[in-house]
mmCIF file of C-alpha atoms in Angstrom:
data_model
loop_
_atom_site.group_PDB
_atom_site.id
_atom_site.type_symbol
_atom_site.label_atom_id
_atom_site.label_comp_id
_atom_site.label_asym_id
_atom_site.label_seq_id
_atom_site.Cartn_x
_atom_site.Cartn_y
_atom_site.Cartn_z
ATOM 1 C CA MET X 1 336.121 -193.153 -53.051
ATOM 2 C CA GLU X 2 333.995 -190.184 -53.232
ATOM 3 C CA GLY X 3 331.949 -191.436 -50.205
ATOM 4 C CA ILE X 4 334.823 -191.747 -47.958
ATOM 5 C CA ILE X 5 336.819 -188.337 -48.896
ATOM 6 C CA GLY X 6 332.781 -186.704 -48.429
ATOM 7 C CA SER X 7 332.776 -188.218 -45.037
ATOM 8 C CA LEU X 8 336.098 -186.909 -44.207
ATOM 9 C CA VAL X 9 335.897 -183.502 -45.397
ATOM 10 C CA GLU X 10 332.487 -183.429 -43.738
ATOM 11 C CA GLN X 11 334.354 -184.243 -40.351
ATOM 12 C CA ILE X 12 336.938 -181.720 -40.749
ATOM 13 C CA ILE X 13 334.190 -178.757 -41.167
ATOM 14 C CA VAL X 14 332.313 -179.789 -38.122
ATOM 15 C CA MET X 15 334.999 -180.448 -36.253
ATOM 16 C CA PHE X 16 337.434 -177.155 -36.713
ATOM 17 C CA VAL X 17 332.779 -175.578 -36.295
ATOM 18 C CA LEU X 18 332.555 -176.251 -32.754
ATOM 19 C CA MET X 19 337.141 -176.078 -32.612
ATOM 20 C CA ALA X 20 335.725 -171.748 -33.609
ATOM 21 C CA LEU X 21 333.086 -172.225 -31.036
ATOM 22 C CA GLY X 22 335.247 -172.980 -28.464
ATOM 23 C CA PHE X 23 338.053 -170.306 -29.257
ATOM 24 C CA ALA X 24 335.605 -168.178 -29.384
ATOM 25 C CA LEU X 25 334.158 -168.845 -26.099
ATOM 26 C CA ARG X 26 336.934 -168.558 -23.965
ATOM 27 C CA ARG X 27 338.751 -165.964 -25.760
ATOM 28 C CA VAL X 28 335.433 -164.157 -24.335
ATOM 29 C CA LYS X 29 335.599 -165.309 -21.538
ATOM 30 C CA PHE X 30 332.135 -167.178 -21.257
ATOM 31 C CA VAL X 31 334.433 -170.148 -21.128
ATOM 32 C CA THR X 32 337.328 -169.937 -18.382
ATOM 33 C CA GLU X 33 340.248 -172.531 -17.626
ATOM 34 C CA GLN X 34 338.428 -173.693 -14.643
ATOM 35 C CA GLY X 35 335.620 -175.121 -16.920
ATOM 36 C CA THR X 36 337.949 -175.906 -19.558
ATOM 37 C CA ALA X 37 339.556 -177.890 -16.896
ATOM 38 C CA GLN X 38 336.156 -179.683 -16.135
ATOM 39 C CA LEU X 39 334.512 -180.216 -19.625
ATOM 40 C CA SER X 40 337.639 -182.640 -20.165
ATOM 41 C CA ASP X 41 336.613 -183.946 -16.785
ATOM 42 C CA LEU X 42 333.851 -185.134 -18.232
ATOM 43 C CA VAL X 43 334.489 -186.301 -21.777
ATOM 44 C CA LEU X 44 337.047 -188.551 -20.542
ATOM 45 C CA TYR X 45 335.619 -190.285 -17.841
ATOM 46 C CA VAL X 46 332.279 -189.794 -18.969
ATOM 47 C CA ALA X 47 331.518 -189.536 -22.922
ATOM 48 C CA ASN X 48 333.824 -190.858 -23.734
ATOM 49 C CA PRO X 49 333.415 -194.984 -21.844
ATOM 50 C CA ILE X 50 330.226 -194.543 -22.569
ATOM 51 C CA ILE X 51 330.635 -194.708 -26.105
ATOM 52 C CA ILE X 52 334.014 -197.162 -25.961
ATOM 53 C CA MET X 53 330.802 -199.928 -24.086
ATOM 54 C CA GLN X 54 328.137 -198.601 -26.399
ATOM 55 C CA SER X 55 330.802 -199.601 -29.692
ATOM 56 C CA LEU X 56 331.222 -203.474 -27.933
ATOM 57 C CA MET X 57 327.608 -204.472 -26.950
ATOM 58 C CA MET X 58 325.800 -206.768 -30.559
ATOM 59 C CA PRO X 59 325.517 -209.980 -30.836
ATOM 60 C CA PHE X 60 327.937 -212.439 -30.109
ATOM 61 C CA ASP X 61 329.420 -214.450 -33.577
ATOM 62 C CA PRO X 62 333.053 -216.951 -33.309
ATOM 63 C CA VAL X 63 334.042 -214.899 -36.969
ATOM 64 C CA LYS X 64 333.669 -211.624 -35.996
ATOM 65 C CA LEU X 65 335.439 -212.826 -32.857
ATOM 66 C CA GLY X 66 338.504 -214.535 -34.287
ATOM 67 C CA TYR X 67 338.929 -211.353 -37.021
ATOM 68 C CA ALA X 68 338.007 -209.051 -34.055
ATOM 69 C CA GLY X 69 341.981 -210.882 -32.235
ATOM 70 C CA TYR X 70 343.978 -210.087 -35.457
ATOM 71 C CA CYS X 71 342.413 -206.367 -35.483
ATOM 72 C CA ALA X 72 343.615 -206.523 -32.055
ATOM 73 C CA VAL X 73 346.829 -208.035 -32.692
ATOM 74 C CA VAL X 74 347.779 -205.496 -35.348
ATOM 75 C CA THR X 75 347.031 -202.431 -32.812
ATOM 76 C CA VAL X 76 349.342 -203.284 -31.032
ATOM 77 C CA ILE X 77 352.106 -204.682 -32.893
ATOM 78 C CA ILE X 78 351.782 -201.085 -34.385
ATOM 79 C CA ALA X 79 351.304 -199.750 -30.977
ATOM 80 C CA VAL X 80 354.437 -201.325 -29.516
ATOM 81 C CA ILE X 81 355.851 -199.773 -32.560
ATOM 82 C CA ALA X 82 354.658 -195.923 -32.361
ATOM 83 C CA ILE X 83 356.338 -196.768 -28.594
ATOM 84 C CA ALA X 84 359.681 -197.810 -30.378
ATOM 85 C CA ILE X 85 359.432 -194.810 -33.234
ATOM 86 C CA SER X 86 359.245 -191.288 -30.965
ATOM 87 C CA ARG X 87 361.307 -193.078 -28.293
ATOM 88 C CA GLY X 88 363.953 -193.156 -30.799
ATOM 89 C CA VAL X 89 363.392 -189.665 -32.438
ATOM 90 C CA TRP X 90 363.345 -187.755 -28.233
ATOM 91 C CA ARG X 91 364.202 -190.460 -25.907
ATOM 92 C CA ASP X 92 362.810 -189.504 -22.722
ATOM 93 C CA ARG X 93 362.594 -186.015 -24.470
ATOM 94 C CA ARG X 94 358.904 -184.068 -26.234
ATOM 95 C CA ARG X 95 356.436 -186.728 -24.175
ATOM 96 C CA ILE X 96 352.754 -184.603 -26.507
ATOM 97 C CA ALA X 97 354.771 -185.001 -29.378
ATOM 98 C CA GLN X 98 354.871 -188.738 -28.367
ATOM 99 C CA PHE X 99 351.504 -189.025 -27.370
ATOM 100 C CA GLY X 100 350.784 -187.145 -30.999
ATOM 101 C CA VAL X 101 352.317 -190.267 -32.534
ATOM 102 C CA ILE X 102 351.370 -193.734 -30.357
ATOM 103 C CA PHE X 103 347.286 -192.359 -30.448
ATOM 104 C CA SER X 104 345.177 -191.975 -33.270
ATOM 105 C CA ASN X 105 341.755 -189.832 -32.963
ATOM 106 C CA CYS X 106 340.094 -193.015 -33.852
ATOM 107 C CA GLY X 107 336.786 -193.030 -32.580
ATOM 108 C CA PHE X 108 335.318 -189.866 -33.368
ATOM 109 C CA LEU X 109 336.995 -189.819 -37.113
ATOM 110 C CA GLY X 110 336.759 -193.296 -38.249
ATOM 111 C CA ILE X 111 333.227 -194.180 -36.580
ATOM 112 C CA PRO X 112 331.951 -191.848 -39.619
ATOM 113 C CA LEU X 113 334.624 -193.258 -42.532
ATOM 114 C CA VAL X 114 333.904 -196.436 -41.777
ATOM 115 C CA GLN X 115 330.440 -196.369 -41.618
ATOM 116 C CA GLY X 116 330.404 -194.442 -45.005
ATOM 117 C CA MET X 117 332.665 -196.821 -46.860
ATOM 118 C CA ILE X 118 332.559 -200.323 -45.719
ATOM 119 C CA GLY X 119 329.533 -200.271 -43.401
ATOM 120 C CA ASP X 120 327.505 -199.838 -39.814
ATOM 121 C CA GLU X 121 328.055 -203.661 -39.109
ATOM 122 C CA TYR X 122 332.181 -203.184 -39.620
ATOM 123 C CA VAL X 123 332.430 -199.857 -36.814
ATOM 124 C CA PHE X 124 332.944 -202.723 -34.267
ATOM 125 C CA TYR X 125 335.831 -204.287 -35.580
ATOM 126 C CA LEU X 126 337.364 -200.864 -35.580
ATOM 127 C CA SER X 127 336.052 -200.004 -32.225
ATOM 128 C CA CYS X 128 338.530 -202.537 -31.450
ATOM 129 C CA CYS X 129 341.764 -201.236 -32.832
ATOM 130 C CA ASN X 130 339.899 -198.495 -30.536
ATOM 131 C CA ALA X 131 340.057 -200.356 -27.348
ATOM 132 C CA CYS X 132 342.639 -201.830 -28.035
ATOM 133 C CA LEU X 133 344.188 -197.213 -28.280
ATOM 134 C CA VAL X 134 342.402 -197.265 -25.041
ATOM 135 C CA ALA X 135 344.602 -199.709 -22.788
ATOM 136 C CA PHE X 136 347.946 -198.450 -24.554
ATOM 137 C CA MET X 137 346.396 -194.474 -23.356
ATOM 138 C CA TRP X 138 344.912 -195.055 -20.346
ATOM 139 C CA THR X 139 348.520 -197.030 -19.349
ATOM 140 C CA TYR X 140 351.853 -196.531 -20.835
ATOM 141 C CA GLY X 141 350.089 -193.502 -22.043
ATOM 142 C CA ILE X 142 349.182 -191.837 -18.384
ATOM 143 C CA TRP X 143 352.468 -192.670 -17.917
ATOM 144 C CA LEU X 144 354.486 -191.235 -20.682
ATOM 145 C CA VAL X 145 352.754 -187.439 -20.560
ATOM 146 C CA THR X 146 353.839 -188.372 -16.505
ATOM 147 C CA ASP X 147 357.018 -189.589 -15.916
ATOM 148 C CA ASP X 148 354.980 -191.200 -12.872
ATOM 149 C CA VAL X 149 354.441 -194.990 -12.888
ATOM 150 C CA LYS X 150 352.070 -194.217 -9.548
ATOM 151 C CA GLN X 151 350.349 -192.847 -11.522
ATOM 152 C CA ILE X 152 349.089 -196.200 -12.715
ATOM 153 C CA SER X 153 348.973 -198.934 -10.181
ATOM 154 C CA ILE X 154 346.538 -201.179 -11.162
ATOM 155 C CA LYS X 155 343.648 -199.870 -8.606
ATOM 156 C CA LYS X 156 343.876 -196.966 -11.026
ATOM 157 C CA ILE X 157 343.836 -199.025 -14.115
ATOM 158 C CA VAL X 158 341.006 -201.042 -12.705
ATOM 159 C CA LEU X 159 339.050 -198.221 -11.723
ATOM 160 C CA ASN X 160 339.162 -195.884 -14.793
ATOM 161 C CA PRO X 161 336.398 -195.875 -16.118
ATOM 162 C CA CYS X 162 337.439 -196.579 -20.150
ATOM 163 C CA ILE X 163 338.809 -199.486 -18.683
ATOM 164 C CA ILE X 164 335.624 -200.451 -17.051
ATOM 165 C CA ALA X 165 333.884 -199.528 -20.054
ATOM 166 C CA LEU X 166 336.037 -201.900 -22.056
ATOM 167 C CA VAL X 167 335.141 -204.902 -20.093
ATOM 168 C CA LEU X 168 331.478 -205.078 -19.773
ATOM 169 C CA GLY X 169 331.403 -203.774 -23.460
ATOM 170 C CA PHE X 170 332.824 -207.538 -24.255
ATOM 171 C CA ILE X 171 331.318 -209.211 -21.990
ATOM 172 C CA CYS X 172 328.392 -207.364 -23.562
ATOM 173 C CA PHE X 173 329.910 -208.669 -27.047
ATOM 174 C CA LEU X 174 330.296 -212.147 -25.229
ATOM 175 C CA THR X 175 326.933 -213.025 -24.059
ATOM 176 C CA SER X 176 324.660 -210.871 -26.227
ATOM 177 C CA TYR X 177 323.317 -209.017 -24.066
ATOM 178 C CA GLU X 178 321.065 -206.302 -25.059
ATOM 179 C CA PRO X 179 320.112 -203.513 -22.638
ATOM 180 C CA PRO X 180 317.328 -201.596 -21.839
ATOM 181 C CA VAL X 181 315.944 -199.589 -24.800
ATOM 182 C CA VAL X 182 315.451 -196.440 -22.034
ATOM 183 C CA VAL X 183 318.976 -197.940 -21.342
ATOM 184 C CA MET X 184 320.424 -197.454 -25.004
ATOM 185 C CA ASP X 185 318.878 -194.241 -25.102
ATOM 186 C CA ILE X 186 320.542 -192.278 -22.258
ATOM 187 C CA PHE X 187 323.345 -194.738 -23.458
ATOM 188 C CA ASP X 188 323.457 -192.567 -27.034
ATOM 189 C CA ASP X 189 322.474 -189.171 -25.267
ATOM 190 C CA LEU X 190 325.529 -189.623 -23.301
ATOM 191 C CA ALA X 191 327.706 -190.366 -26.103
ATOM 192 C CA ASN X 192 326.843 -187.993 -28.232
ATOM 193 C CA LEU X 193 328.057 -184.914 -25.794
ATOM 194 C CA ASN X 194 331.020 -186.414 -26.427
ATOM 195 C CA THR X 195 331.911 -184.872 -29.817
ATOM 196 C CA GLY X 196 331.189 -181.659 -29.377
ATOM 197 C CA LEU X 197 332.739 -181.369 -25.810
ATOM 198 C CA VAL X 198 336.488 -182.430 -27.402
ATOM 199 C CA MET X 199 335.726 -179.587 -30.014
ATOM 200 C CA ILE X 200 334.925 -177.127 -27.631
ATOM 201 C CA VAL X 201 337.398 -178.758 -24.647
ATOM 202 C CA LEU X 202 340.307 -177.878 -28.236
ATOM 203 C CA GLY X 203 339.606 -174.760 -29.641
ATOM 204 C CA SER X 204 339.458 -173.303 -25.936
ATOM 205 C CA TYR X 205 342.881 -174.609 -25.604
ATOM 206 C CA LEU X 206 344.381 -173.486 -28.168
ATOM 207 C CA ALA X 207 342.540 -169.802 -27.935
ATOM 208 C CA GLY X 208 345.140 -169.489 -24.781
ATOM 209 C CA ALA X 209 348.274 -170.319 -27.259
ATOM 210 C CA ASP X 210 350.152 -168.449 -30.150
ATOM 211 C CA ILE X 211 348.305 -169.989 -33.192
ATOM 212 C CA ARG X 212 351.521 -168.807 -35.169
ATOM 213 C CA SER X 213 353.920 -169.801 -32.931
ATOM 214 C CA LEU X 214 351.727 -172.460 -33.044
ATOM 215 C CA LEU X 215 352.353 -173.306 -37.055
ATOM 216 C CA LYS X 216 355.699 -171.694 -36.771
ATOM 217 C CA HIS X 217 356.530 -175.261 -34.229
ATOM 218 C CA ARG X 218 358.271 -177.843 -36.526
ATOM 219 C CA LEU X 219 358.257 -179.995 -34.328
ATOM 220 C CA ILE X 220 354.064 -180.697 -35.582
ATOM 221 C CA TYR X 221 354.850 -181.653 -38.316
ATOM 222 C CA LEU X 222 356.997 -184.151 -37.837
ATOM 223 C CA VAL X 223 354.512 -185.526 -35.736
ATOM 224 C CA SER X 224 352.235 -185.263 -38.219
ATOM 225 C CA ALA X 225 354.655 -187.268 -40.479
ATOM 226 C CA LEU X 226 355.903 -190.271 -38.323
ATOM 227 C CA ARG X 227 351.399 -189.873 -37.254
ATOM 228 C CA LEU X 228 349.555 -189.950 -41.012
ATOM 229 C CA LEU X 229 352.010 -191.463 -43.534
ATOM 230 C CA ALA X 230 355.014 -193.654 -41.663
ATOM 231 C CA ILE X 231 352.583 -195.725 -38.689
ATOM 232 C CA PRO X 232 349.846 -196.537 -40.908
ATOM 233 C CA ALA X 233 352.672 -197.295 -43.642
ATOM 234 C CA ILE X 234 353.870 -199.885 -41.616
ATOM 235 C CA ALA X 235 350.311 -201.067 -40.771
ATOM 236 C CA LEU X 236 349.824 -201.807 -44.282
ATOM 237 C CA ALA X 237 352.169 -203.358 -44.549
ATOM 238 C CA ILE X 238 351.767 -206.194 -41.660
ATOM 239 C CA LEU X 239 348.274 -205.916 -43.978
ATOM 240 C CA VAL X 240 349.433 -206.627 -46.820
ATOM 241 C CA PHE X 241 351.689 -209.916 -45.933
ATOM 242 C CA VAL X 242 350.163 -211.664 -43.588
ATOM 243 C CA PRO X 243 346.157 -211.385 -44.788
ATOM 244 C CA LEU X 244 344.134 -213.181 -42.780
ATOM 245 C CA VAL X 245 340.627 -211.405 -42.639
ATOM 246 C CA PRO X 246 338.650 -209.848 -45.618
ATOM 247 C CA LEU X 247 339.683 -206.612 -47.498
ATOM 248 C CA GLU X 248 336.593 -204.598 -45.589
ATOM 249 C CA VAL X 249 337.976 -205.672 -41.708
ATOM 250 C CA ALA X 250 341.511 -204.654 -43.133
ATOM 251 C CA LEU X 251 340.400 -201.114 -44.306
ATOM 252 C CA ALA X 252 338.551 -201.200 -41.008
ATOM 253 C CA VAL X 253 342.019 -201.234 -39.280
ATOM 254 C CA ILE X 254 344.055 -199.211 -41.527
ATOM 255 C CA ILE X 255 341.241 -196.783 -41.795
ATOM 256 C CA ALA X 256 341.264 -196.270 -37.399
ATOM 257 C CA LEU X 257 345.373 -196.661 -37.829
ATOM 258 C CA ALA X 258 345.621 -193.265 -40.328
ATOM 259 C CA THR X 259 343.281 -190.995 -37.903
ATOM 260 C CA PRO X 260 345.389 -187.677 -36.411
ATOM 261 C CA SER X 261 347.022 -187.105 -33.131
ATOM 262 C CA ALA X 262 344.406 -188.716 -30.120
ATOM 263 C CA ALA X 263 341.752 -185.557 -29.053
ATOM 264 C CA VAL X 264 343.307 -186.351 -24.988
ATOM 265 C CA THR X 265 347.139 -185.586 -26.587
ATOM 266 C CA ALA X 266 345.593 -182.179 -25.530
ATOM 267 C CA MET X 267 343.412 -183.154 -22.081
ATOM 268 C CA PHE X 268 345.954 -185.335 -20.773
ATOM 269 C CA ALA X 269 348.390 -182.622 -21.449
ATOM 270 C CA ALA X 270 346.530 -180.310 -19.749
ATOM 271 C CA LYS X 271 345.421 -182.364 -16.648
ATOM 272 C CA PHE X 272 349.399 -183.922 -15.964
ATOM 273 C CA GLY X 273 350.701 -180.022 -15.950
ATOM 274 C CA ARG X 274 352.066 -181.004 -19.382
ATOM 275 C CA ASP X 275 352.465 -178.125 -22.605
ATOM 276 C CA TYR X 276 348.096 -178.943 -24.043
ATOM 277 C CA ARG X 277 349.155 -175.401 -26.475
ATOM 278 C CA LEU X 278 351.787 -177.925 -28.276
ATOM 279 C CA GLY X 279 349.016 -180.568 -27.498
ATOM 280 C CA ALA X 280 346.122 -178.615 -29.317
ATOM 281 C CA GLY X 281 348.400 -178.186 -32.448
ATOM 282 C CA ILE X 282 349.736 -181.095 -32.551
ATOM 283 C CA VAL X 283 345.875 -181.983 -32.857
ATOM 284 C CA ALA X 284 344.984 -179.636 -34.934
ATOM 285 C CA ILE X 285 347.109 -179.234 -37.965
ATOM 286 C CA THR X 286 347.299 -183.834 -37.677
ATOM 287 C CA THR X 287 343.781 -183.558 -38.524
ATOM 288 C CA LEU X 288 343.926 -181.308 -41.249
ATOM 289 C CA PHE X 289 347.224 -182.786 -42.249
ATOM 290 C CA SER X 290 344.766 -186.155 -42.392
ATOM 291 C CA LEU X 291 342.638 -184.601 -44.819
ATOM 292 C CA VAL X 292 344.944 -185.303 -47.648
ATOM 293 C CA THR X 293 347.072 -188.343 -45.949
ATOM 294 C CA MET X 294 343.547 -190.530 -45.189
ATOM 295 C CA PRO X 295 342.157 -190.837 -48.666
ATOM 296 C CA LEU X 296 345.896 -191.851 -49.767
ATOM 297 C CA LEU X 297 346.068 -194.337 -47.753
ATOM 298 C CA VAL X 298 342.937 -196.249 -47.790
ATOM 299 C CA ILE X 299 343.391 -195.842 -51.924
ATOM 300 C CA ALA X 300 346.254 -197.945 -51.300
ATOM 301 C CA ALA X 301 345.397 -200.387 -48.832
ATOM 302 C CA GLU X 302 342.611 -201.159 -50.887
ATOM 303 C CA MET X 303 344.580 -201.531 -54.363
ATOM 304 C CA LEU X 304 347.634 -203.488 -52.746
ATOM 305 C CA LEU X 305 344.462 -205.733 -50.676
#
């Protein structure tokens, strides 16, 4: 357990230092609002898709495929439950809050935690959870933020870089295809852009927000309770009553679904003209609270599974 707490603390520190850098760069006008939007697009359409595809590239194994299917089914069930809960709480209002409840930041926080706690080979299962959330994010998530069904046309889904990355990554897994070393090196370099850019963008968004007002915003605390406690608790209950996978695979699922609100909560809000300040506040506060909630949930999972 010391391993996961240490990894979590380390990742939280990294996130907040990079957010502070983005905050400072925006305040001194080194990064403008337009520049922030361009960096956000670079994350959404370049770095993020590379990470998705890269995480699925490994030799095919039918046992892994079966466990991956279980992870995917649990993730889809939890996503549907999260949608139902958030719509029940806010109906058609507070769309950014609903987004923050439904979608977790499992890519950035989840991967190092799974690596440190249960091993590199289990990142694949977390990536399957992430893949399902990405599919929801670029379909239901887009509609939720924009309130415009035209934004999720079949053409836009098929041509979306993240969806293309999902398909290509899964094909690589099924065929055990491994790209040339030079291609993987390029992927590594592009993927490494993700963490720094995401946090700098969030810090820049926060620089344009009233921090004191955000800290007094009760909505953020309700989002935190749902995102960090209610949703993971439901996932844990499913894993306890339907124990079809090894403990390590189940822990990968819990870690994926217990992470704070997805960083793209703020990015989508900014891109589609919603309250990106609220989105950035939700990401920042849930990330801070996850320092306490995630270790507790993992302890509960190890005791119950």
